[in-house]
Amino acid sequence: MKTVQLWVDGHDTAGRGEPIPVEDPATGEIFASCHSASACDVEDAVAVAQRAFKSGVWAKAPRETRATVLEKAAALLVEQLPTLIPLEVRQTGRAVREMNAQVPSLVRWFRYYAAVLRTEERPVLPTSGKLHNWIEREPLGVVVQITPFNHPLLIAVKKLAPALAAGNSVILKPSELTPLTSLLLGPILKKAGVPDGVFNVLPGLGPVTGKALVSHPLVRKVDVTGGTVAGRAIGTIVGANLARYTAELGGKAPLIIFKEANIDAAVNGITFGSFIASGQTCVAATRIIVHESVLSDLVSRLKQKCESIMRRMGSPTNPESSMGPLVSSRQLERVEALVEETRSSLESAQVICGGHRMSGLSPLDGTNLSRGYFYPPTAILLQNMGSSSERPALWTEEAFGPLIAIVAFATEDQAIQLANETDFGLGAGIWTNDLSQAFRVSGQVDSGIVWINTHHRNDPSSPWGGATSESGVGSENGLDAYHAYTTTKSIIINYASAEESLAYDDWFKEGAVNARYG
Ligand code: NAD
């Protein structure tokens, strides 16, 4: 069995914490053991990262140098795809078709932030007086990034690229479920030219390694993607340290399907939004709000599509496999419990497809589904839900599985009200060919991202973050993410002549009347 270590100061380093077994969710096999970082390892790594920061080797390197390194990292990542993709598939259980599409797209983040460095302008401000006032952006210091299991490389790179572009020293703590590919970023970034100590990877459990990292007083920013419970716990600690905080947390995305929508396109959008990553995404389209006049048509087409996906589920390594297993037995139990709770609490709930764990042999490739955590695409029609305080958990809680709830609406106002019935406000979708309706409704849905006639678009330039507290604080992507990894320095030069300064800049001159103040 493969054993991997921490990545600290530019090389593999033994961890002193409890080793973490890494499981293949498709087979239940433990196929790797990962060292984990103890509190002492955290202390050492923060010291290494702080030393690298203070040395200025990266923090004060010219922007041109940092941009070139990020571009090299993009090129080296492409070279490493044949190693990265299969490992990402094995540790997450996600179908190789998804990872073949997702992992190569990461280079866009390195290239985008390299381009930000190459094109960054420093504003000169209209400060009054004979003053030339401009803004410099400086790195923060040691920053900690904590990532979840569902898109290990994507989320790491989304955070790393702006943090490194800005000149920070980074410590990445990947999910304990999927730590392996993040560790491979160490040698890639080193080869690209990131100096030793500037990028470090410390796998470990959240409440042990994660907590020690976010509590460290030298850490100047924490950027986490994870569940709302973890986000709140971490935020409390980070707030007490007066460090900066970005948190990308949970979601419960609504999709409103108007009668004006193209129903086939909407069904494709629902299934993509709901079942990519087996529904284990923060923007998973989990609440489908459908106009009553198109409900039965949509439900029957959706059922066909779900059954087709289910027939094609097999080994995640099979390029024809449509959807992989859930990441763990815990996640599977959670999904099963939500479905049972819906069945028992709402008699009128109608399971349209799926609804039970998969077992036996896959019709696609004979994979023994009973060994893994396979759960089929599951759609449940919720009727007579009662008042908003009586909603089933399927409607209100993040499932993180291939589960969707469908409800009907009669009026646009009802649809908006149903969409906004959530404490999460991360992603939302609207399906309609009536553009004025699209504009009108998008303005009223409480969500950080609203997609119209599409779902789950993610571009390095486009902000990604929640609009309400349960979904997080701040956002990833774009200039905002880069700025959030910097602090501004306002530099003010007085270009008045010595004579002018002497005349007006002596506040305590005896008898002064025209002296400058402020
Ligand atoms: P999780 O909250 O269990 O863990 C996320 C990370 O936080 C892991 O690395 C974990 O070790 C760490 N962690 C947990 N508790 C911690 C603590 N007390 N102190 C420090 N670190 C701690 O989440 P998960 O199950 O890995 O991922 C699923 C969650 O992530 C979902 O809620 C999902 O919505 C969210 N997510 C959000 C986005 C987004 O962009 N908003 C994207 C992907 C996933």
XYZ file of C-alpha atoms and ligand atoms in Angstrom:
562
model
C 0.000 0.000 0.000
C 1.257 3.440 -0.905
C 2.237 5.755 1.973
C 2.562 9.485 1.451
C 4.010 12.192 3.661
C 3.414 15.893 4.264
C 4.920 18.478 1.893
C 6.863 21.094 3.873
C 9.689 23.437 2.874
C 9.935 21.960 -0.621
C 10.168 18.283 0.272
C 8.300 15.251 1.610
C 8.307 15.331 5.403
C 7.138 12.714 7.894
C 4.054 13.706 9.884
C 3.733 12.977 13.585
C -0.079 12.718 13.661
C -2.213 9.579 13.299
C -1.890 8.222 9.732
C -5.020 8.599 7.615
C -6.306 5.610 5.633
C -7.499 6.609 2.147
C -10.420 4.600 0.823
C -11.587 3.931 -2.724
C -15.316 4.731 -2.462
C -16.113 2.458 -5.414
C -14.727 -0.658 -3.742
C -14.293 0.130 -0.056
C -10.603 -0.784 -0.391
C -8.047 1.193 1.658
C -5.443 1.815 -1.014
C -3.154 4.418 0.572
C -2.015 5.712 3.919
C -1.370 9.406 4.360
C 0.723 10.959 7.085
C -1.084 13.614 9.061
C 0.210 16.761 10.708
C 0.276 16.950 14.509
C 0.139 20.233 16.419
C 3.987 20.215 16.445
C 4.072 19.726 12.670
C 1.711 22.689 12.316
C 3.993 24.820 14.477
C 7.023 23.831 12.376
C 5.266 24.417 9.054
C 3.973 27.842 10.072
C 7.526 28.794 11.115
C 8.856 27.591 7.734
C 6.176 29.501 5.833
C 6.706 32.647 7.898
C 10.480 32.482 7.353
C 9.965 32.145 3.604
C 7.575 35.094 3.677
C 9.890 37.322 5.679
C 12.844 36.468 3.426
C 10.993 38.222 0.589
C 12.100 35.541 -1.870
C 8.516 35.277 -3.150
C 6.650 38.053 -1.356
C 8.922 40.717 -2.815
C 9.723 39.008 -6.105
C 8.759 41.149 -9.109
C 5.207 40.553 -10.348
C 6.722 39.469 -13.666
C 8.608 36.650 -11.872
C 5.528 35.433 -10.038
C 3.474 35.531 -13.228
C 6.066 33.460 -15.096
C 6.094 30.858 -12.319
C 2.299 30.560 -12.388
C 2.390 30.090 -16.160
C 5.000 27.357 -15.738
C 2.798 25.723 -13.090
C -0.020 25.597 -15.661
C 2.241 23.905 -18.214
C 3.565 21.387 -15.658
C 0.055 20.586 -14.499
C -0.811 19.617 -18.067
C 2.207 17.282 -18.154
C 1.055 15.664 -14.911
C -2.547 15.027 -15.984
C -1.946 11.301 -16.621
C -0.981 10.954 -12.926
C -3.382 13.454 -11.410
C -6.615 12.354 -13.087
C -6.598 8.635 -12.147
C -5.646 9.479 -8.563
C -8.403 12.085 -8.319
C -10.866 9.462 -9.603
C -9.654 6.816 -7.172
C -9.813 8.934 -4.011
C -13.101 10.734 -4.780
C -14.918 7.936 -6.647
C -15.944 10.477 -9.277
C -16.395 9.197 -12.809
C -13.270 9.593 -14.963
C -15.357 11.396 -17.585
C -15.893 14.200 -15.061
C -12.262 14.373 -14.012
C -11.064 14.287 -17.629
C -13.099 17.470 -18.048
C -12.398 19.122 -14.696
C -8.690 18.624 -13.976
C -7.327 20.068 -17.266
C -9.490 23.154 -16.726
C -7.433 24.112 -13.655
C -4.704 25.646 -15.758
C -7.107 28.524 -16.414
C -6.745 29.689 -12.781
C -2.946 29.799 -12.945
C -3.087 31.604 -16.296
C -5.784 34.031 -15.190
C -3.906 35.154 -12.072
C -0.639 35.348 -14.018
C -2.494 37.676 -16.384
C -3.806 39.690 -13.435
C -0.206 40.233 -12.323
C 0.897 41.227 -15.805
C -1.916 43.709 -16.277
C -2.356 45.044 -12.766
C -2.495 48.825 -12.599
C -1.992 50.815 -9.431
C -4.572 53.543 -8.997
C -3.512 57.142 -8.368
C -6.085 58.795 -6.145
C -7.619 62.284 -6.371
C -6.300 63.166 -2.906
C -6.442 66.943 -2.523
C -3.280 69.018 -2.254
C 0.036 68.699 -4.044
C 0.087 65.021 -3.259
C 0.715 61.999 -5.436
C -1.186 59.177 -3.717
C -1.155 55.668 -5.094
C -2.080 52.238 -3.842
C 0.287 49.315 -3.602
C -1.031 45.846 -2.931
C 1.075 43.749 -0.613
C 0.748 40.107 0.445
C -0.655 39.264 3.864
C 1.861 36.695 5.110
C 1.122 33.059 5.973
C -2.307 32.020 4.739
C -4.121 28.757 5.407
C -6.399 27.083 2.895
C -8.743 24.288 3.920
C -10.466 22.263 1.235
C -13.300 19.692 1.029
C -13.399 16.234 -0.549
C -15.560 16.844 -3.583
C -13.253 18.732 -5.993
C -9.863 18.395 -4.256
C -7.637 19.816 -6.995
C -10.091 22.341 -8.397
C -10.772 24.000 -5.064
C -7.110 23.931 -4.043
C -6.040 25.624 -7.288
C -8.875 28.187 -7.120
C -7.459 29.293 -3.776
C -3.757 28.804 -4.442
C -3.491 30.743 -7.649
C -4.609 34.147 -6.265
C -2.791 33.593 -2.954
C 0.528 32.813 -4.645
C 0.028 35.537 -7.255
C -0.245 38.029 -4.403
C 3.031 36.796 -2.839
C 1.747 34.971 0.246
C 3.146 31.810 1.837
C 0.485 29.101 1.680
C -0.328 26.118 3.874
C -2.963 23.892 2.297
C -4.918 21.393 4.376
C -6.842 19.049 2.089
C -9.796 16.951 3.185
C -8.857 13.883 5.214
C -10.931 11.846 2.746
C -9.018 12.963 -0.349
C -5.539 14.264 0.509
C -3.474 12.600 -2.228
C -3.631 14.840 -5.288
C -3.119 18.051 -3.311
C 0.236 16.658 -2.146
C 1.275 16.236 -5.785
C 0.920 19.983 -6.250
C 4.033 20.394 -4.066
C 6.574 19.021 -6.565
C 4.723 20.669 -9.475
C 4.916 24.117 -7.917
C 8.513 23.593 -6.803
C 9.525 22.657 -10.355
C 7.645 25.707 -11.644
C 9.821 27.913 -9.447
C 7.859 28.471 -6.245
C 10.586 28.798 -3.588
C 10.799 26.222 -0.780
C 8.587 27.072 2.182
C 6.172 29.178 0.141
C 3.809 26.277 -0.557
C 3.180 23.542 1.998
C 0.574 20.784 2.286
C -0.468 19.451 5.690
C -3.064 16.680 5.546
C -4.926 15.884 8.736
C -8.254 15.826 10.479
C -10.253 19.051 10.639
C -10.596 19.286 14.409
C -6.879 18.425 14.897
C -4.647 19.709 12.075
C -7.220 22.161 10.716
C -7.961 23.640 14.111
C -4.259 24.003 15.018
C -3.620 25.766 11.715
C -6.497 28.242 11.862
C -5.717 29.028 15.527
C -2.109 29.979 14.865
C -1.525 33.663 15.608
C 0.937 34.063 12.717
C -1.729 33.020 10.194
C -3.045 36.174 8.562
C -5.852 34.708 6.474
C -7.898 31.538 6.399
C -9.772 30.497 3.288
C -12.011 27.470 3.759
C -14.422 25.552 1.572
C -16.546 23.119 3.516
C -19.749 22.620 5.434
C -21.449 25.428 7.325
C -20.701 23.824 10.703
C -16.958 23.766 9.990
C -17.096 27.268 8.482
C -18.722 28.702 11.595
C -16.305 26.929 13.982
C -13.279 28.145 12.027
C -14.667 31.683 11.670
C -15.002 32.028 15.439
C -11.310 31.260 15.905
C -10.130 33.370 12.986
C -12.224 36.319 14.172
C -10.618 36.160 17.611
C -7.179 36.331 15.945
C -8.299 39.339 13.854
C -7.181 37.490 10.739
C -8.972 37.692 7.398
C -11.530 35.111 6.417
C -13.088 33.718 3.273
C -15.532 30.833 3.613
C -17.282 28.971 0.802
C -19.888 26.887 2.571
C -23.074 24.947 1.958
C -25.832 25.319 -0.606
C -29.366 24.205 -1.452
C -29.712 25.542 -4.962
C -33.195 26.143 -6.362
C -33.948 25.750 -10.068
C -37.078 27.466 -11.307
C -38.508 25.960 -14.476
C -41.026 28.308 -16.065
C -43.546 27.145 -18.646
C -41.658 29.376 -21.095
C -38.565 27.115 -20.808
C -37.402 24.567 -23.331
C -38.245 21.503 -21.276
C -35.611 19.177 -22.755
C -32.885 21.762 -22.160
C -34.195 22.245 -18.626
C -34.106 18.487 -17.953
C -30.500 18.380 -19.196
C -29.726 21.331 -16.904
C -31.408 19.704 -13.904
C -29.564 16.428 -14.330
C -26.207 18.126 -14.878
C -26.784 20.436 -11.917
C -28.028 17.643 -9.660
C -25.961 14.604 -10.506
C -22.509 15.811 -11.437
C -20.158 14.568 -8.676
C -23.095 12.354 -7.598
C -24.759 15.484 -6.269
C -21.812 16.237 -3.993
C -21.413 19.863 -4.990
C -22.244 23.020 -3.108
C -24.318 24.309 -6.025
C -26.129 20.993 -6.602
C -29.578 21.709 -8.032
C -31.561 20.140 -5.258
C -34.865 22.037 -5.235
C -36.621 21.935 -8.583
C -39.509 24.389 -8.704
C -41.658 23.684 -11.760
C -44.646 25.494 -13.252
C -47.708 23.305 -12.718
C -48.611 23.310 -16.416
C -45.354 21.569 -17.401
C -44.896 19.432 -14.297
C -46.063 16.064 -15.585
C -44.200 16.441 -18.890
C -40.993 17.435 -17.086
C -41.297 14.650 -14.533
C -41.700 11.959 -17.179
C -38.691 13.216 -19.206
C -36.609 13.562 -16.035
C -37.479 9.995 -15.013
C -36.264 8.669 -18.377
C -33.022 10.599 -18.073
C -32.406 9.417 -14.495
C -33.016 5.799 -15.502
C -30.556 6.176 -18.357
C -27.908 7.558 -15.976
C -28.557 4.699 -13.541
C -28.174 2.028 -16.257
C -24.759 3.483 -17.131
C -23.297 3.560 -13.609
C -20.262 1.344 -13.217
C -16.621 1.594 -12.300
C -15.565 5.261 -11.999
C -12.521 4.347 -14.104
C -14.763 3.341 -17.019
C -14.964 6.290 -19.461
C -18.569 5.305 -20.191
C -19.612 5.405 -16.561
C -22.174 8.175 -16.020
C -21.892 8.727 -12.257
C -19.712 7.444 -9.424
C -20.458 6.440 -5.828
C -20.770 8.738 -2.841
C -17.477 9.455 -1.116
C -18.008 7.475 2.097
C -20.317 5.191 4.035
C -21.172 8.201 6.209
C -22.320 10.196 3.200
C -24.325 7.216 1.940
C -26.048 6.810 5.316
C -26.942 10.488 5.338
C -28.551 10.268 1.913
C -30.455 7.089 2.832
C -31.695 8.701 6.041
C -32.958 11.793 4.205
C -34.918 9.673 1.739
C -36.440 7.590 4.552
C -37.302 10.717 6.521
C -39.076 12.161 3.476
C -41.035 8.958 2.897
C -42.143 8.720 6.513
C -42.836 12.396 7.212
C -44.704 13.221 4.006
C -47.158 10.556 2.916
C -47.822 12.269 -0.378
C -44.121 12.308 -1.348
C -43.708 10.366 -4.571
C -40.368 8.781 -5.457
C -40.075 9.165 -9.229
C -36.835 7.291 -9.642
C -34.081 5.830 -7.472
C -34.595 5.916 -3.724
C -32.523 2.878 -2.689
C -28.817 2.103 -2.449
C -27.525 0.203 -5.496
C -26.285 -3.361 -5.157
C -25.402 -6.314 -7.387
C -23.528 -6.051 -10.664
C -23.494 -2.975 -12.882
C -25.289 -3.547 -16.206
C -22.597 -1.335 -17.797
C -19.450 -3.230 -16.838
C -20.200 -5.815 -14.172
C -18.710 -3.734 -11.328
C -19.900 -5.059 -7.971
C -21.912 -2.050 -6.826
C -22.558 -3.580 -3.392
C -18.906 -3.049 -2.447
C -18.997 0.711 -3.018
C -21.270 3.542 -1.916
C -23.371 3.749 -5.072
C -26.692 5.583 -4.882
C -28.774 6.220 -8.004
C -30.183 9.520 -9.261
C -33.217 10.057 -7.077
C -36.060 12.504 -7.668
C -38.900 12.923 -5.200
C -42.054 14.890 -5.964
C -43.182 16.789 -2.877
C -46.890 17.563 -2.795
C -48.908 19.226 -0.034
C -45.756 20.337 1.791
C -47.806 22.436 4.231
C -46.554 25.768 5.545
C -42.955 26.916 5.218
C -42.241 25.848 8.815
C -43.272 22.251 8.082
C -40.979 21.505 5.158
C -39.277 18.102 5.089
C -35.508 18.006 5.654
C -35.088 17.079 1.986
C -36.244 20.627 1.194
C -34.216 22.476 3.795
C -31.010 20.561 4.504
C -27.988 20.067 2.301
C -28.070 16.424 1.132
C -24.727 16.226 -0.673
C -25.966 13.301 -2.724
C -27.917 12.679 -5.943
C -31.240 13.709 -4.410
C -33.658 16.219 -5.809
C -36.968 17.479 -4.518
C -39.540 18.682 -7.043
C -42.419 21.030 -6.227
C -45.005 22.735 -8.425
C -45.858 26.440 -8.485
C -48.660 28.449 -10.037
C -47.401 32.065 -10.074
C -44.048 33.770 -10.516
C -44.266 35.186 -6.983
C -44.807 31.714 -5.573
C -41.779 30.418 -7.464
C -39.571 33.196 -6.071
C -40.866 32.643 -2.565
C -40.140 28.894 -2.787
C -36.660 29.568 -4.205
C -35.849 31.932 -1.329
C -37.104 29.527 1.330
C -33.600 28.616 2.461
C -30.841 29.764 4.754
C -28.332 29.022 1.983
C -27.924 31.434 -0.891
C -25.087 30.199 -3.078
C -26.255 29.042 -6.530
C -29.633 29.240 -8.277
C -30.944 28.545 -11.765
C -33.771 29.938 -13.849
C -35.038 28.239 -16.976
C -37.142 30.382 -19.314
C -36.990 31.711 -22.837
C -38.720 34.902 -21.728
C -35.791 37.247 -21.193
C -37.693 39.916 -19.318
C -38.888 37.222 -16.932
C -35.282 36.044 -16.555
C -34.063 39.537 -15.674
C -36.984 40.210 -13.341
C -36.673 36.957 -11.425
C -32.859 36.861 -11.234
C -32.997 40.174 -9.362
C -35.308 38.701 -6.739
C -33.592 35.380 -6.019
C -31.335 35.610 -2.934
C -28.231 33.920 -4.264
C -24.592 34.718 -4.920
C -24.718 33.136 -8.381
C -27.765 32.961 -10.659
C -27.570 30.941 -13.859
C -30.145 31.459 -16.585
C -30.693 28.568 -18.989
C -27.489 26.941 -17.759
C -26.028 25.577 -14.535
C -22.735 25.236 -12.671
C -20.601 27.515 -14.848
C -17.296 28.291 -13.152
C -14.715 30.612 -14.645
C -11.636 32.138 -12.975
C -12.982 35.609 -13.746
C -16.477 35.071 -12.378
C -17.178 35.555 -8.642
C -18.199 32.440 -6.733
C -19.599 32.943 -3.257
C -22.689 32.884 -1.106
C -25.102 35.767 -0.649
C -26.273 34.660 2.798
C -24.298 33.769 5.893
C -25.007 30.013 5.847
C -23.342 29.884 2.426
C -20.245 31.729 3.516
C -18.267 34.953 3.549
C -16.482 36.544 0.584
C -15.936 34.914 -2.762
C -13.504 32.997 -4.915
C -12.376 33.903 -8.439
C -11.813 37.204 -10.137
C -10.023 40.299 -8.921
C -11.900 40.218 -5.615
C -10.214 36.947 -4.630
C -6.790 38.356 -5.530
C -7.470 41.558 -3.596
C -8.652 39.515 -0.617
C -5.142 37.988 -0.493
C -3.538 41.421 -0.296
C -3.531 44.412 1.939
C -3.498 47.896 0.512
C -0.688 50.306 1.194
C -1.530 53.916 0.451
C 1.641 55.830 -0.454
C 1.469 59.622 -0.415
C 4.231 61.879 -1.763
C 4.162 65.602 -1.156
C 5.467 67.218 -4.332
C 5.063 70.829 -3.148
C 8.244 72.878 -3.269
C 10.197 73.425 -0.043
C 9.016 77.069 -0.028
C 5.352 76.044 -0.264
C 5.775 73.450 2.480
C 7.469 75.925 4.755
C 4.685 78.427 4.157
C 1.741 76.105 4.825
C 3.003 72.974 6.607
C 3.993 74.413 9.995
C 0.926 73.949 12.152
C 2.669 75.147 15.334
C 4.217 78.245 13.837
C 3.555 81.196 16.095
C 0.645 83.237 14.748
C -0.015 80.741 11.937
C -3.420 81.277 10.320
C -3.245 79.466 6.977
C -1.448 76.332 8.177
C -2.593 73.102 6.609
C -4.544 70.680 8.806
C -5.221 67.070 7.704
P -16.346 19.481 5.859
O -16.891 20.719 6.462
O -16.559 18.193 6.556
O -14.757 19.612 5.692
C -14.183 20.600 4.887
C -12.755 20.838 5.333
O -12.798 21.489 6.616
C -11.946 19.551 5.534
O -10.618 19.763 5.119
C -12.010 19.342 7.042
O -10.936 18.586 7.530
C -11.984 20.767 7.532
N -12.553 20.973 8.866
C -13.684 20.429 9.364
N -13.886 20.876 10.615
C -12.869 21.712 10.912
C -12.510 22.480 12.062
N -13.252 22.480 13.165
N -11.387 23.238 12.018
C -10.629 23.271 10.898
N -10.911 22.542 9.786
C -12.018 21.781 9.796
O -16.887 19.432 4.359
P -16.771 18.255 3.305
O -17.717 17.171 3.704
O -15.362 17.914 2.997
O -17.356 19.014 2.003
C -18.695 19.198 1.814
C -19.131 20.596 2.197
O -18.361 21.556 1.490
C -20.569 20.853 1.793
O -21.255 21.506 2.821
C -20.437 21.737 0.577
O -21.550 22.554 0.319
C -19.225 22.519 0.888
N -18.645 23.032 -0.353
C -18.816 24.348 -0.630
C -18.336 24.870 -1.825
C -18.507 26.337 -2.159
O -17.875 26.800 -3.105
N -19.335 27.072 -1.448
C -17.677 24.029 -2.738
C -17.523 22.684 -2.405
C -18.008 22.197 -1.203
